[in-house]
Tab-separated table of C-alpha atoms and ligand atoms in Angstrom:
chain	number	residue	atom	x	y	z
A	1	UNK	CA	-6.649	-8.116	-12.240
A	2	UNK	CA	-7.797	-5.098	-10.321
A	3	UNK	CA	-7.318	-6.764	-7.259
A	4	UNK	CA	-3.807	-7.885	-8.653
A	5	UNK	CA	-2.844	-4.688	-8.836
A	6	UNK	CA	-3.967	-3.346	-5.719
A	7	UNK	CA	-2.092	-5.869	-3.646
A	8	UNK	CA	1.062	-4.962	-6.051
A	9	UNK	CA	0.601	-1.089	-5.085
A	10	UNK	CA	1.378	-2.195	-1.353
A	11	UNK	CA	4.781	-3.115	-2.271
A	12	UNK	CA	7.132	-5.865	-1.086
A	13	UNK	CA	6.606	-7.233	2.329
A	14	UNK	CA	9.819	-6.151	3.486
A	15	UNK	CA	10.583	-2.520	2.439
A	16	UNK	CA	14.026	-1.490	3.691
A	17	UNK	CA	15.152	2.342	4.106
A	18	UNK	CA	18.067	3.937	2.479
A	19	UNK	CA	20.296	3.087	5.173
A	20	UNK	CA	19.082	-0.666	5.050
A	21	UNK	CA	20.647	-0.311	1.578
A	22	UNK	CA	23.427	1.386	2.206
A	23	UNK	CA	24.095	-1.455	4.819
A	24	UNK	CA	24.027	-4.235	2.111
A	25	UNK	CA	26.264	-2.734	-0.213
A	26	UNK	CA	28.423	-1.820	2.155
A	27	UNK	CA	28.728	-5.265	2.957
A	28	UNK	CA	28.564	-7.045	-0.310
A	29	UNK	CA	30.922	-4.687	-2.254
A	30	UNK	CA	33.916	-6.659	-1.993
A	31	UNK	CA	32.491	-9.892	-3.227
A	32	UNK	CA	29.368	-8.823	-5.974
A	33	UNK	CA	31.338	-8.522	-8.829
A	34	UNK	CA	32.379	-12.468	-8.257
A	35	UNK	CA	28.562	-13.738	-7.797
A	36	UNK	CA	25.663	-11.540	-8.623
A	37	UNK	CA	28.094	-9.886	-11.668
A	38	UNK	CA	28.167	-13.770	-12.822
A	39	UNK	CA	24.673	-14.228	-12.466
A	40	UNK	CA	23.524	-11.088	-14.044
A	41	UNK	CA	27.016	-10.934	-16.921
A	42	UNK	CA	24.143	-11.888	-19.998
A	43	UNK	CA	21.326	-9.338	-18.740
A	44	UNK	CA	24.055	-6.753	-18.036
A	45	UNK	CA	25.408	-6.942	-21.782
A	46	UNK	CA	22.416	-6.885	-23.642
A	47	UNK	CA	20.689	-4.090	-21.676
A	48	UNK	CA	23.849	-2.368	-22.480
A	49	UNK	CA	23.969	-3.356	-26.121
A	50	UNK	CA	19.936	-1.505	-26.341
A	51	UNK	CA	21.614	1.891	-24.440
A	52	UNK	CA	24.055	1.457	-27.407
A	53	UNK	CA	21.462	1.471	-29.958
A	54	UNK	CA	18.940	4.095	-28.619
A	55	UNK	CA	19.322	7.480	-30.037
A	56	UNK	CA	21.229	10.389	-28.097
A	57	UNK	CA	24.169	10.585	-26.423
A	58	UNK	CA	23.889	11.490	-22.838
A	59	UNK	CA	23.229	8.262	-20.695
A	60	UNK	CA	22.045	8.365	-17.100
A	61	UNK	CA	23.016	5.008	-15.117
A	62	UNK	CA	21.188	4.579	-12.008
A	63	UNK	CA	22.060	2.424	-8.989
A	64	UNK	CA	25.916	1.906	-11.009
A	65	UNK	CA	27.036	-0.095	-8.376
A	66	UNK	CA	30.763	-1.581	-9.058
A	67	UNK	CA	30.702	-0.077	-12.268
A	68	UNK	CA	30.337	-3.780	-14.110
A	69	UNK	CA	28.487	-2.066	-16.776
A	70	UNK	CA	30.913	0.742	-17.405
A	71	UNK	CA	33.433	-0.787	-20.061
A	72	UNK	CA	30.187	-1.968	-21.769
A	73	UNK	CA	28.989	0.998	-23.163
A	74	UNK	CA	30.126	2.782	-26.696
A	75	UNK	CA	32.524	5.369	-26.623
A	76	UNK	CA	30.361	7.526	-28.196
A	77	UNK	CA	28.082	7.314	-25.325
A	78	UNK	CA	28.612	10.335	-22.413
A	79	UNK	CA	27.864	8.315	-19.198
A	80	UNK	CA	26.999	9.233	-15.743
A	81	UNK	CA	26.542	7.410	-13.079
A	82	UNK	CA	25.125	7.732	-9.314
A	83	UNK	CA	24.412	4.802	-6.427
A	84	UNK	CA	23.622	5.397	-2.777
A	85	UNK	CA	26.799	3.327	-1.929
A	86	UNK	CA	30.091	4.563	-1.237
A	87	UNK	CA	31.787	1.412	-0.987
A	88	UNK	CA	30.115	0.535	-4.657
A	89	UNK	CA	31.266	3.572	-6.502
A	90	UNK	CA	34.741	3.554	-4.912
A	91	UNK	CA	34.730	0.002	-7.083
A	92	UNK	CA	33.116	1.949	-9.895
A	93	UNK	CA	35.479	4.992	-9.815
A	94	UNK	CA	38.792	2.732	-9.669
A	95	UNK	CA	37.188	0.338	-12.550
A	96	UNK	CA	36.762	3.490	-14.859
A	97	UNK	CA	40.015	4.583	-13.866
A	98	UNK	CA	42.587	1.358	-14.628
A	99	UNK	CA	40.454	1.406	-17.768
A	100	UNK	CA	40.719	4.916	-18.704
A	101	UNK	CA	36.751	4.734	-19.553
A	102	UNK	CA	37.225	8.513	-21.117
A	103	UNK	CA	32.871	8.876	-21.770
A	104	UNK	CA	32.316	8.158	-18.410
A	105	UNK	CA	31.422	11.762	-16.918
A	106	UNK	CA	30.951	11.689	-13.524
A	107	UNK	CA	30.076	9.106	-10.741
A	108	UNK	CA	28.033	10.606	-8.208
A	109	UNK	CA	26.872	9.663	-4.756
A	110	UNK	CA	23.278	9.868	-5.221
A	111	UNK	CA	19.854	9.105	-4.395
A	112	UNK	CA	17.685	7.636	-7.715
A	113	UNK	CA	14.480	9.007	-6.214
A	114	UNK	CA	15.739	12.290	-6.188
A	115	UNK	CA	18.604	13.897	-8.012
A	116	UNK	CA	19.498	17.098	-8.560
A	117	UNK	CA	19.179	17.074	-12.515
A	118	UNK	CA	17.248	19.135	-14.749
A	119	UNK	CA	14.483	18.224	-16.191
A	120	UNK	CA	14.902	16.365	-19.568
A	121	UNK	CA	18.281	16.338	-19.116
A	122	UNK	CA	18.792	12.699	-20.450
A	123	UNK	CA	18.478	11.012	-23.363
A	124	UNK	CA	18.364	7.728	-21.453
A	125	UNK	CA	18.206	6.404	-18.328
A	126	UNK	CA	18.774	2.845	-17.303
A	127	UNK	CA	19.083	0.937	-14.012
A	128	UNK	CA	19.798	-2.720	-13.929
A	129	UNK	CA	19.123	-4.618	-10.967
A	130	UNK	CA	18.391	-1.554	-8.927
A	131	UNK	CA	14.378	-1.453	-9.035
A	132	UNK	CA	13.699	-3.981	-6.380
A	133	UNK	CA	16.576	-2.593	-4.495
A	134	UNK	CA	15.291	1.387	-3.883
A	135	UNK	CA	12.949	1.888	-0.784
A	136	UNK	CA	10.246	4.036	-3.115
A	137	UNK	CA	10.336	2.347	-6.908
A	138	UNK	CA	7.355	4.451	-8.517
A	139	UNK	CA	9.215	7.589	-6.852
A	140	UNK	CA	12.585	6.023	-8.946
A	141	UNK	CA	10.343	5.779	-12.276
A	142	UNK	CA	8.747	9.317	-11.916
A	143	UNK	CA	12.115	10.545	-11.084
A	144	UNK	CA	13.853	8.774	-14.410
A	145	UNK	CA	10.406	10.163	-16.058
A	146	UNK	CA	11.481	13.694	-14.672
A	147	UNK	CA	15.089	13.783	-16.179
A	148	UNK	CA	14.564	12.349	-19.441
A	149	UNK	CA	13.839	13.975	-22.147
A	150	UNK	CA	10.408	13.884	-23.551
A	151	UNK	CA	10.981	10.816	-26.227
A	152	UNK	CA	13.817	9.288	-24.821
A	153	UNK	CA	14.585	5.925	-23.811
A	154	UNK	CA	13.695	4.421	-20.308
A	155	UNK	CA	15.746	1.045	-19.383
A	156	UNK	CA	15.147	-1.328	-16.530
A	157	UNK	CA	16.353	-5.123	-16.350
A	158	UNK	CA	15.709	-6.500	-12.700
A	159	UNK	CA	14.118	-9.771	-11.642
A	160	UNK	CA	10.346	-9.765	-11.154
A	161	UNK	CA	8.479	-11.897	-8.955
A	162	UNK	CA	5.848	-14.485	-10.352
A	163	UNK	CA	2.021	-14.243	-9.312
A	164	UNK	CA	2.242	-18.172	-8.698
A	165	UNK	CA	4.081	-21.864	-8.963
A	166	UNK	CA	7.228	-23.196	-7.158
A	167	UNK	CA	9.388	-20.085	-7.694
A	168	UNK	CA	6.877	-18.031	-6.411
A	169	UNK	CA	7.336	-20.313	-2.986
A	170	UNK	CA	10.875	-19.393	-2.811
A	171	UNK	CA	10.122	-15.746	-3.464
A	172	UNK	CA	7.678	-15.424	-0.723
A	173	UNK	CA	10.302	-17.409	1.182
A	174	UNK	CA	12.736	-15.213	0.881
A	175	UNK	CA	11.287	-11.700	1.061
A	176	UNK	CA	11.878	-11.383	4.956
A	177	UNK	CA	15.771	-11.555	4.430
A	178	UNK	CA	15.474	-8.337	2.264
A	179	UNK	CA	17.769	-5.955	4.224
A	180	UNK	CA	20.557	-9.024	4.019
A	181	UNK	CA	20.536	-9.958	0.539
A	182	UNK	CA	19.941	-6.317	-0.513
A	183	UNK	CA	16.848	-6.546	-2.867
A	184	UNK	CA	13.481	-8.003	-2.878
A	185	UNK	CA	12.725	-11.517	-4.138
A	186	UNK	CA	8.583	-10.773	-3.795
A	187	UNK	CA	9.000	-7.153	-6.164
A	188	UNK	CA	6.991	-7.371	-8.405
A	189	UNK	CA	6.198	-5.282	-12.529
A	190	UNK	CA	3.440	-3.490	-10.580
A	191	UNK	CA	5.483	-2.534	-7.750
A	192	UNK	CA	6.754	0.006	-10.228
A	193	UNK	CA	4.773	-0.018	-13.266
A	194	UNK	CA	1.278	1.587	-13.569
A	195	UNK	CA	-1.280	-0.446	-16.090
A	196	UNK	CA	-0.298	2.427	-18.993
A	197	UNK	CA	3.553	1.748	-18.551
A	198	UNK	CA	3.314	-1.668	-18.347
A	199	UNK	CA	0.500	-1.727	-21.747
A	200	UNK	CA	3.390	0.668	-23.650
A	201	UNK	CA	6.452	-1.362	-22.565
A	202	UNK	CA	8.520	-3.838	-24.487
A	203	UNK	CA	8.965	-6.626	-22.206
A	204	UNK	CA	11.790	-9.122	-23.162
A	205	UNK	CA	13.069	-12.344	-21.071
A	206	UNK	CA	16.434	-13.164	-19.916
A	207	UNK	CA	18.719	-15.518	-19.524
A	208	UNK	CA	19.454	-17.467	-17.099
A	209	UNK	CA	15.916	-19.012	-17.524
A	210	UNK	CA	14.211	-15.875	-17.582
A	211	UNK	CA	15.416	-14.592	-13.749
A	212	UNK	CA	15.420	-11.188	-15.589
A	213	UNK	CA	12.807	-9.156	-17.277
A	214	UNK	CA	14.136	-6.072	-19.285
A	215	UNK	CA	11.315	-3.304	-20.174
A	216	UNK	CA	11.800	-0.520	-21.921
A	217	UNK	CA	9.643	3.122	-21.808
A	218	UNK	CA	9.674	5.669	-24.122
A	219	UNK	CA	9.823	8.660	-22.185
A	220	UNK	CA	6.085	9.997	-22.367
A	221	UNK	CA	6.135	12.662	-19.371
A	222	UNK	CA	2.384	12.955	-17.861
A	223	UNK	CA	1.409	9.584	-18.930
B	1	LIG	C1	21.956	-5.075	-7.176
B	1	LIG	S1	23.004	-3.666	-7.228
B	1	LIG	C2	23.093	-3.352	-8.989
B	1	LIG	C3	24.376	-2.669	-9.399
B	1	LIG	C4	24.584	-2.495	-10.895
B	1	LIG	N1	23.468	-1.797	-11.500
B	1	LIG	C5	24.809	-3.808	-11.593
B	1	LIG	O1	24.193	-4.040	-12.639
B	1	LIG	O2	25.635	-4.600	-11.131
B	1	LIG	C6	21.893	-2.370	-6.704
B	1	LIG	C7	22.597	-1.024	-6.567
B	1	LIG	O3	21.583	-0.006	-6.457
B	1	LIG	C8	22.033	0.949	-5.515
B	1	LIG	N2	20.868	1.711	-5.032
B	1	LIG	C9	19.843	1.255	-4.290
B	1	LIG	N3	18.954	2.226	-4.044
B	1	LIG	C10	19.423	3.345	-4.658
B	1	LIG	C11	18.958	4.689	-4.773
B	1	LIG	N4	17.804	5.081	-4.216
B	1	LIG	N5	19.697	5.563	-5.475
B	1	LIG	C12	20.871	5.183	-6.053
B	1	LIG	N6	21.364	3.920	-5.981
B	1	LIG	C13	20.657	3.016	-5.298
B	1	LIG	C14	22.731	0.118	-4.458
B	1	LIG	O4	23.576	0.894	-3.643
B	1	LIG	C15	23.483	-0.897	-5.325
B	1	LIG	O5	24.754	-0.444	-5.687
């Protein structure tokens, strides 16, 4: 297990830099809604419905993309939203906009790992899909740590790798095309997730066949 862990702590094979990501989006802005929003549609709703449900009011999307999530959320949620990618949030922005999506705040070009909010200024913070998509994840999860309040709810859905079997195969397989499929198939829970996150977390499945894990933190700062 040790061992395990070490390994995970050298992250995917692959890493790619901001502008690696950047470069994806860029180029898969005009068609994600129509495959990877399909894929993901289930995931997307349900991590939604648990924002929905979790106490407070201000809501801190990270990684927003096209804005698929946006109409999701309850009006009585005040949302912001921030992603590296211009070409996602111009999707975003125009989405919120022929929708008139009145508790969405602001949507912000911004880097996860480091934004310019105030500490605890959240009172939750979710990013689906984004995890095994940022060059630095623990620097994402100490940065969501940073800018939630102390209590609050922490929300990440993303696909996580397998330790063995046939899908671990196509993993591995695939983890050298990071930079042009815009994520990595080999990331894995402890890629981001130190042993007392991961022994605090509620871990759930999803659908389709469990692709998607979603875990969710409550915000202990220092832990
Ligand atoms: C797979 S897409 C997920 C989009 C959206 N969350 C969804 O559910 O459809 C990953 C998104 O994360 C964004 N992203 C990657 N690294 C980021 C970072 N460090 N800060 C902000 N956004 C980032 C990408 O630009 C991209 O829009």
């Amino acid at each position: 297990m040790a061992d395990a862990f070490g390994a995970a702590l050298k992250g995917p094979r692959a890493p790619m830099d901001t502008d690696a990501v950047r470069a994806a989006y860029k180029r898969q802005a005009d068609t994600y809604d129509s495959w990877f929003g399909l894929i993901s549609r289930h995931s997307r709703r349900a991590v939604v419905d648990a924002v929905n449900k979790a106490p407070g009011e201000q809501v801190l999307e990270v990684g927003v993309g096209t804005g698929l999530a946006l109409p999701l959320y309850s009006p009585a949620k005040r949302v912001t939203g921030i992603d590296l990618s211009s070409e996602m949030l111009l999707k975003a922005r125009a989405r919120a906009a022929a929708l008139g999506l009145r508790n969405i705040e602001d949507l912000a070009e911004m880097d996860a790992t480091a934004t310019t909010f105030p500490d605890g200024h959240f009172d939750i913070a979710v990013a689906m899909f984004v995890a095994s998509v940022v060059p630095k994840p623990r620097a994402l999860l100490a940065e969501l740590k940073r800018i939630v309040k102390p209590g609050g709810t922490i929300l990440l859905v993303n696909h996580f790798a397998q330790d063995r079997g046939p899908i671990w195969w196509i993993e591995h397989a695939l983890a050298p095309a990071s930079s042009l499929i815009g994520w990595h198939p080999d990331f894995k829970l402890g890629h981001i997730f130190d042993p007392t996150d991961l022994a605090a977390a509620k871990i759930t499945n999803m659908p389709p066949l469990g692709l998607f894990r979603l875990v969710e933190l409550t915000n202990r700062p220092g832990q």
